Coordinates of C-alpha atoms in Angstrom, one line a residue:
M1 CA -19.2 4.2 38.2
N2 CA -18.2 0.1 36.7
L3 CA -15.8 0.9 34.3
V4 CA -17.2 -2.5 32.7
I5 CA -20.9 -1.6 32.4
L6 CA -19.3 2.2 31.2
Q7 CA -17.3 0.0 28.6
N8 CA -20.8 -2.0 27.5
G9 CA -23.1 1.0 27.0
L10 CA -20.3 3.1 25.4
D11 CA -19.7 0.4 22.4
N12 CA -23.7 -0.1 22.1
I13 CA -24.4 4.2 21.8
S14 CA -20.6 3.8 19.8
F15 CA -22.2 1.9 17.0
A16 CA -26.1 3.8 17.7
I17 CA -24.4 7.2 16.9
L18 CA -22.2 5.5 13.7
F19 CA -25.9 3.6 12.9
V20 CA -27.6 6.7 12.9
T21 CA -25.0 9.0 11.2
L22 CA -24.7 7.1 8.4
L23 CA -28.4 7.5 7.2
L24 CA -27.8 11.3 7.7
Y25 CA -24.7 11.1 5.1
W26 CA -26.6 9.1 2.7
V27 CA -30.5 11.0 3.0
G28 CA -27.6 14.3 2.6
A29 CA -26.6 12.5 -0.6
A30 CA -29.7 11.5 -1.7
F31 CA -31.2 14.9 -1.2
P32 CA -29.0 17.3 -1.4
N33 CA -31.4 20.7 -0.4
I34 CA -32.2 19.2 2.8
P35 CA -30.9 21.2 5.5
Y36 CA -28.2 21.1 8.2
L37 CA -28.2 17.3 7.3
W38 CA -24.3 17.4 6.6
A39 CA -23.9 19.3 9.7
L40 CA -25.3 16.6 11.9
G41 CA -23.9 14.4 10.0
T42 CA -21.1 16.0 10.7
A43 CA -21.7 16.0 14.7
G44 CA -22.5 12.7 14.8
M45 CA -19.5 11.4 14.2
A46 CA -17.7 13.8 16.0
I47 CA -19.7 12.4 19.1
A48 CA -19.2 8.7 17.7
N49 CA -15.3 9.5 18.1
L50 CA -15.7 11.0 21.5
C51 CA -18.1 8.0 22.8
I52 CA -15.5 6.2 21.7
A53 CA -11.9 8.1 22.4
A54 CA -14.4 7.4 26.4
L55 CA -14.4 3.9 26.0
L56 CA -11.2 3.1 25.0
G57 CA -10.1 5.4 28.6
A58 CA -11.7 3.6 30.4
R59 CA -10.3 0.2 29.1
W60 CA -7.3 1.7 30.3
I61 CA -7.9 2.5 33.9
E62 CA -9.7 -0.7 34.4
A63 CA -6.5 -3.1 32.3
G64 CA -3.8 -0.7 33.3
Y65 CA -2.0 -1.3 30.4
F66 CA -3.2 0.8 26.8
P67 CA -6.2 -0.8 25.4
I68 CA -5.0 -2.3 22.1
S69 CA -4.2 -6.0 23.1
N70 CA -7.0 -8.2 21.0
L71 CA -9.1 -7.8 18.9
Y72 CA -12.7 -6.0 20.6
E73 CA -10.1 -3.4 22.0
S74 CA -7.7 -2.9 18.2
L75 CA -11.5 -2.5 16.8
F76 CA -12.4 0.2 18.6
F77 CA -9.1 2.3 18.0
L78 CA -9.7 1.4 14.8
T79 CA -13.2 2.7 14.5
W80 CA -11.7 5.8 16.2
G81 CA -8.8 6.1 14.2
L82 CA -11.4 6.2 11.0
T83 CA -13.4 8.8 12.5
T84 CA -10.7 11.0 13.3
I85 CA -9.1 10.6 9.4
H86 CA -12.6 11.6 8.6
L87 CA -13.0 14.9 10.6
I88 CA -9.6 15.3 9.2
A89 CA -10.0 14.4 5.2
E90 CA -13.6 16.1 5.9
N91 CA -12.8 19.8 7.1
M92 CA -9.8 19.8 4.2
S93 CA -12.1 18.6 1.6
R94 CA -14.9 20.5 2.1
S95 CA -16.8 18.0 0.5
R96 CA -19.6 15.4 3.1
L97 CA -19.3 13.0 0.2
V98 CA -16.4 11.7 2.3
G99 CA -18.6 10.5 5.3
V100 CA -20.7 9.0 2.3
V101 CA -17.4 5.8 2.0
T102 CA -16.5 6.4 5.4
S103 CA -19.5 6.0 7.5
P104 CA -20.9 2.6 6.1
V105 CA -17.0 1.0 7.1
A106 CA -16.5 2.8 10.7
M107 CA -20.7 2.3 11.4
S108 CA -19.8 -1.8 10.3
I109 CA -17.1 -1.7 12.4
A110 CA -18.5 -0.9 15.8
A111 CA -21.6 -3.2 15.0
F112 CA -18.9 -6.1 14.6
A113 CA -16.7 -5.1 17.9
A114 CA -20.3 -4.8 19.8
L115 CA -22.8 -6.8 18.4
K116 CA -20.6 -10.2 17.0
L117 CA -17.4 -10.7 19.5
P118 CA -18.5 -13.7 21.9
P119 CA -18.1 -12.5 25.4
Q120 CA -14.8 -13.5 26.5
M121 CA -13.3 -11.8 23.5
R122 CA -14.3 -8.9 24.8
V123 CA -12.9 -9.2 28.7
A124 CA -9.7 -7.7 30.0
E125 CA -7.8 -9.8 30.5
P126 CA -3.3 -9.0 32.2
L127 CA -1.4 -9.3 29.3
V128 CA 1.6 -11.5 28.9
P129 CA 4.9 -11.2 29.1
A130 CA 6.0 -10.5 25.4
L131 CA 3.4 -7.7 25.5
K132 CA 4.6 -6.2 28.4
S133 CA 6.5 -3.8 26.3
N134 CA 6.3 -0.2 25.7
W135 CA 7.0 -1.1 22.0
L136 CA 3.5 -2.1 22.2
M137 CA 1.7 0.8 22.3
M138 CA 4.5 2.2 19.7
H139 CA 3.9 -0.1 17.4
V140 CA 0.4 -1.6 17.8
S141 CA -1.1 2.0 17.8
V142 CA 1.3 3.7 15.0
M143 CA 0.0 0.3 12.6
M144 CA -3.3 0.7 13.7
L145 CA -3.1 4.6 12.5
S146 CA -1.5 3.9 9.3
Y147 CA -5.2 1.7 8.4
A148 CA -7.1 3.8 9.1
T149 CA -5.3 6.2 7.6
L150 CA -4.9 4.2 4.4
M151 CA -8.3 2.8 4.4
V152 CA -9.7 6.4 4.0
G153 CA -7.4 7.5 1.5
S154 CA -8.7 3.9 -0.7
L155 CA -12.1 4.8 -0.1
L156 CA -12.1 7.9 -1.5
A157 CA -10.2 6.5 -4.3
V158 CA -13.3 4.2 -4.9
A159 CA -15.7 7.5 -4.9
F160 CA -13.1 8.9 -7.8
L161 CA -13.6 6.1 -9.4
I162 CA -17.7 6.3 -8.9
L163 CA -18.1 9.9 -9.4
T164 CA -16.2 9.7 -12.7
R165 CA -17.9 6.4 -13.6
G166 CA -15.1 4.6 -14.9
Q167 CA -14.0 7.3 -17.3
E168 CA -10.3 8.8 -18.0
V169 CA -10.5 12.0 -16.0
E170 CA -6.7 13.4 -17.1
L171 CA -5.2 16.1 -14.2
S172 CA -2.7 18.7 -14.8
G173 CA -0.1 19.9 -13.1
S174 CA 1.7 17.9 -10.1
S175 CA 1.2 14.3 -8.9
L176 CA -0.2 16.2 -6.1
G177 CA -4.4 17.0 -7.9
T178 CA -3.9 20.6 -7.5
R179 CA -6.4 20.6 -10.4
I180 CA -8.2 18.8 -13.0
S181 CA -8.6 19.3 -16.0
R182 CA -11.3 19.6 -18.2
N183 CA -8.7 18.6 -21.8
H184 CA -10.6 15.3 -22.0
Q185 CA -13.6 16.8 -23.0
K186 CA -12.0 19.2 -24.7
T187 CA -10.1 16.8 -26.8
V188 CA -13.8 14.6 -27.4
T189 CA -15.4 17.9 -28.3
D190 CA -12.5 18.5 -30.8
L191 CA -12.5 15.3 -32.5
V192 CA -16.1 15.6 -32.8
S193 CA -15.7 19.4 -34.8
Y194 CA -12.3 17.9 -36.7
S195 CA -14.2 15.1 -37.7
S196 CA -17.4 16.9 -39.0
Q197 CA -15.1 19.5 -40.9
T198 CA -12.9 16.8 -42.3
L199 CA -15.9 15.2 -43.7
T200 CA -17.0 18.1 -45.2
E201 CA -13.3 18.9 -47.5
S202 CA -13.8 15.4 -48.0
N203 CA -16.2 14.6 -49.8
Q204 CA -15.8 18.5 -51.8
T205 CA -15.3 18.7 -55.4
V206 CA -14.3 21.3 -57.3
T207 CA -14.8 20.7 -61.2
T208 CA -13.9 24.0 -63.9
N209 CA -16.4 24.3 -66.7
G210 CA -14.7 27.1 -68.2
Q211 CA -17.7 29.5 -66.7
G212 CA -17.0 29.2 -63.2
T213 CA -16.8 27.0 -60.2
T214 CA -19.1 23.7 -58.8
A215 CA -18.6 22.7 -55.6
V216 CA -20.7 19.3 -55.4
L217 CA -21.5 17.8 -51.9
E218 CA -21.5 13.5 -51.9
V219 CA -23.1 12.2 -49.2
V220 CA -20.4 9.3 -47.7
Q221 CA -21.5 7.5 -45.0
V222 CA -19.1 7.2 -42.1
A223 CA -18.3 3.3 -40.5
N224 CA -16.8 4.5 -37.7
P225 CA -18.7 6.7 -35.6
L226 CA -16.9 8.6 -32.6
P227 CA -18.8 6.8 -29.6
S228 CA -20.9 9.2 -27.4
V229 CA -19.2 10.3 -24.1
T230 CA -21.1 12.2 -21.9
P231 CA -19.2 14.7 -20.7
L232 CA -19.2 15.5 -16.2
S233 CA -21.2 18.1 -15.0
P234 CA -18.0 21.6 -13.5
Q235 CA -19.4 21.1 -10.3
R236 CA -18.8 16.7 -10.2
L237 CA -15.4 18.1 -11.8
T238 CA -14.7 20.1 -8.9
L239 CA -15.4 17.6 -6.6
V240 CA -13.3 14.9 -8.6
E241 CA -10.2 17.0 -8.4
T242 CA -10.6 17.6 -4.3
I243 CA -11.6 13.6 -4.2
D244 CA -8.6 12.7 -5.5
N245 CA -6.0 15.3 -4.2
I246 CA -7.3 14.4 -0.5
S247 CA -7.5 10.8 -1.2
Y248 CA -3.5 11.2 -2.1
R249 CA -2.8 13.3 0.6
I250 CA -3.9 11.0 2.9
I251 CA -2.3 8.4 1.6
G252 CA 0.8 9.5 1.7
L253 CA 0.5 10.3 5.5
G254 CA -0.6 7.1 6.4
F255 CA 2.0 5.4 4.6
P256 CA 5.1 6.7 6.9
L257 CA 3.3 5.6 9.8
L258 CA 2.8 2.0 7.7
T259 CA 6.7 2.5 7.8
I260 CA 7.4 3.9 11.0
G261 CA 4.7 0.6 12.2
I262 CA 7.0 -1.5 10.6
I263 CA 9.9 -0.8 11.8
A264 CA 9.0 -0.2 14.9
G265 CA 7.8 -4.0 15.1
A266 CA 10.7 -5.3 13.9
V267 CA 12.5 -4.0 16.9
W268 CA 10.2 -5.7 19.5
A269 CA 10.2 -8.5 17.6
N270 CA 14.0 -8.9 17.8
E271 CA 13.6 -8.2 21.9
A272 CA 10.6 -10.5 22.3
W273 CA 11.6 -13.2 19.8
G274 CA 15.4 -12.7 19.6
S275 CA 14.2 -11.9 15.5
Y276 CA 13.6 -8.6 13.3
W277 CA 11.9 -10.9 10.9
S278 CA 9.9 -14.4 11.1
W279 CA 7.9 -14.2 7.6
D280 CA 5.0 -14.8 10.2
P281 CA 1.5 -14.5 8.2
K282 CA 1.3 -11.0 9.3
E283 CA 4.3 -9.7 8.9
T284 CA 4.4 -11.0 5.2
W285 CA 0.8 -9.6 4.7
A286 CA 2.7 -6.4 6.2
L287 CA 5.1 -6.2 3.6
I288 CA 2.5 -6.7 1.0
T289 CA 0.3 -4.0 2.5
W290 CA 3.5 -1.8 2.4
L291 CA 4.6 -3.2 -1.2
V292 CA 1.1 -2.0 -3.2
F293 CA 1.1 1.7 -1.3
A294 CA 4.4 2.4 -2.1
A295 CA 3.5 1.1 -5.4
Y296 CA 0.8 3.9 -5.9
L297 CA 2.7 6.5 -4.4
H298 CA 5.6 5.3 -7.1
A299 CA 2.9 5.6 -9.9
R300 CA 1.7 9.0 -8.6
I301 CA 5.0 10.6 -8.2
T302 CA 7.8 9.4 -10.4
R303 CA 5.6 7.5 -13.5
G304 CA 3.5 10.8 -13.5
W305 CA 0.2 8.1 -13.2
Q306 CA -2.8 10.0 -12.2
G307 CA -6.8 9.3 -12.4
R308 CA -8.4 6.1 -13.1
K309 CA -5.1 3.8 -12.7
P310 CA -3.9 5.0 -9.4
A311 CA -7.5 5.0 -7.7
I312 CA -7.8 1.1 -8.6
L313 CA -4.2 0.3 -7.0
A314 CA -5.7 2.4 -4.2
A315 CA -8.6 0.5 -4.0
T316 CA -7.1 -2.7 -4.5
G317 CA -5.1 -1.3 -1.0
F318 CA -8.4 -1.3 0.7
V319 CA -8.8 -4.8 -0.1
V320 CA -4.9 -5.6 1.6
V321 CA -5.6 -3.4 4.7
W322 CA -8.4 -5.7 5.6
V323 CA -6.5 -8.7 5.0
C324 CA -3.7 -7.6 6.8
Y325 CA -5.2 -6.3 9.5
L326 CA -8.5 -9.1 9.8
G327 CA -7.2 -11.9 7.1
V328 CA -4.9 -13.8 9.0
N329 CA -5.4 -12.9 12.7
L330 CA -8.4 -14.7 12.4
L331 CA -6.9 -17.7 10.8
G332 CA -6.0 -19.1 14.3
K333 CA -1.7 -19.4 12.7
G334 CA 1.0 -17.1 13.7
L335 CA 2.4 -14.6 16.6
H336 CA 0.1 -12.2 15.7
S337 CA -2.9 -14.4 16.0
Y338 CA -6.6 -13.5 17.6
G339 CA -8.2 -17.3 16.8
W340 CA -10.6 -18.3 14.8
F341 CA -14.3 -17.9 16.1
F342 CA -16.7 -18.6 13.7

C-alpha cells in the first residue's frame, strides 16, 4: 500500500469525522432530548483519534522518524492530543458539554492542516542534523501534549464562564473544587429577606396614649433597591461544579508536562547549540505560557482563588498557548520557525 496515499486519505477522513462530530455535539446540546447523539459524538471523537494515530503511524514508517518535525505533522499530533485529552475529560466529568467546546478546536486544526497548508509543507523530508536526536521525541512530543492538555483545560474554563453567565459562583472546600457552594444564591435571598424585615421594623412607629398601643406604618421609598440576580438552576450548578473541577485537574496535568518539555528543550539546546537558553521567540513565549499557568495554579492553591477569576486567567492562557505554539512559529524568525506562507 502506498503510504502517501494512505496519509492523504486519513487526514481528510479525520477532518470529515471531526466535522460530523462537531455537528453531533452541537445538535445534542441544542436538543438534549434526542437520544444517542451524545454517544455518537463520543464515538466520532474516538474514531477520529484512531484515524489520526494511524496517519501518524504511517508517517513514522514512511519517514523513519517520529512524525513531529514540521507544521503538518505537529498539527495532527496536536489534534490527536486534543482528542485524547477530550476523551479523558469527558469520561471524568460524565458531561458531553466537553465535546461542545473541544470539537470545534480539534476540527479547525485538522481542517487547517488538511486543507490550508501548501503541498510542500506536507511532504516528509529528511531531518536536518540538529533534529537527528532522541531529544526530538522527548522534547517536542511532551510540549505538544502539554499544549493539548492546557487547551482542553482552558476551554473548560471558558465553558465555566459561559455557564455561570459572568456571575460570581463561590466554591467551598479545597481548591480542587469538590463542591459548589450555594452560598451565593443564599446570600442574595437572605439580603432580600433581611432588607424587607429591616424596612418593616424601621417604618413602624409605636405610640402610647395611656389606653393602648397603636402601631403606625409609614411608606418609605427605597432609594437603592437590590439588583435582580437570576439564580442558577440546581442542574446548572452541578454542571458548573464538574466543569470547574475537571478544568483545574486538566490544567494541573498539563503544567508538569509543560515544565518537563521546557527542561528537555533546554538540555537539547545545550547539546545542539551550546546554550541552555538563548531567548529565542519560541523560548520566550514558552516561558510566558509557563508563568500564566503557574499564576493560575498559585492563585487557586495558595491564594484561594476560585470561580470566575481563575477561569478568566485560564481563558487568557488559551490565547497565550496559541501564540506560543503557532504565532511565533509563523513569523519566519528564530530557531523554531516554520516560515510564513500566507
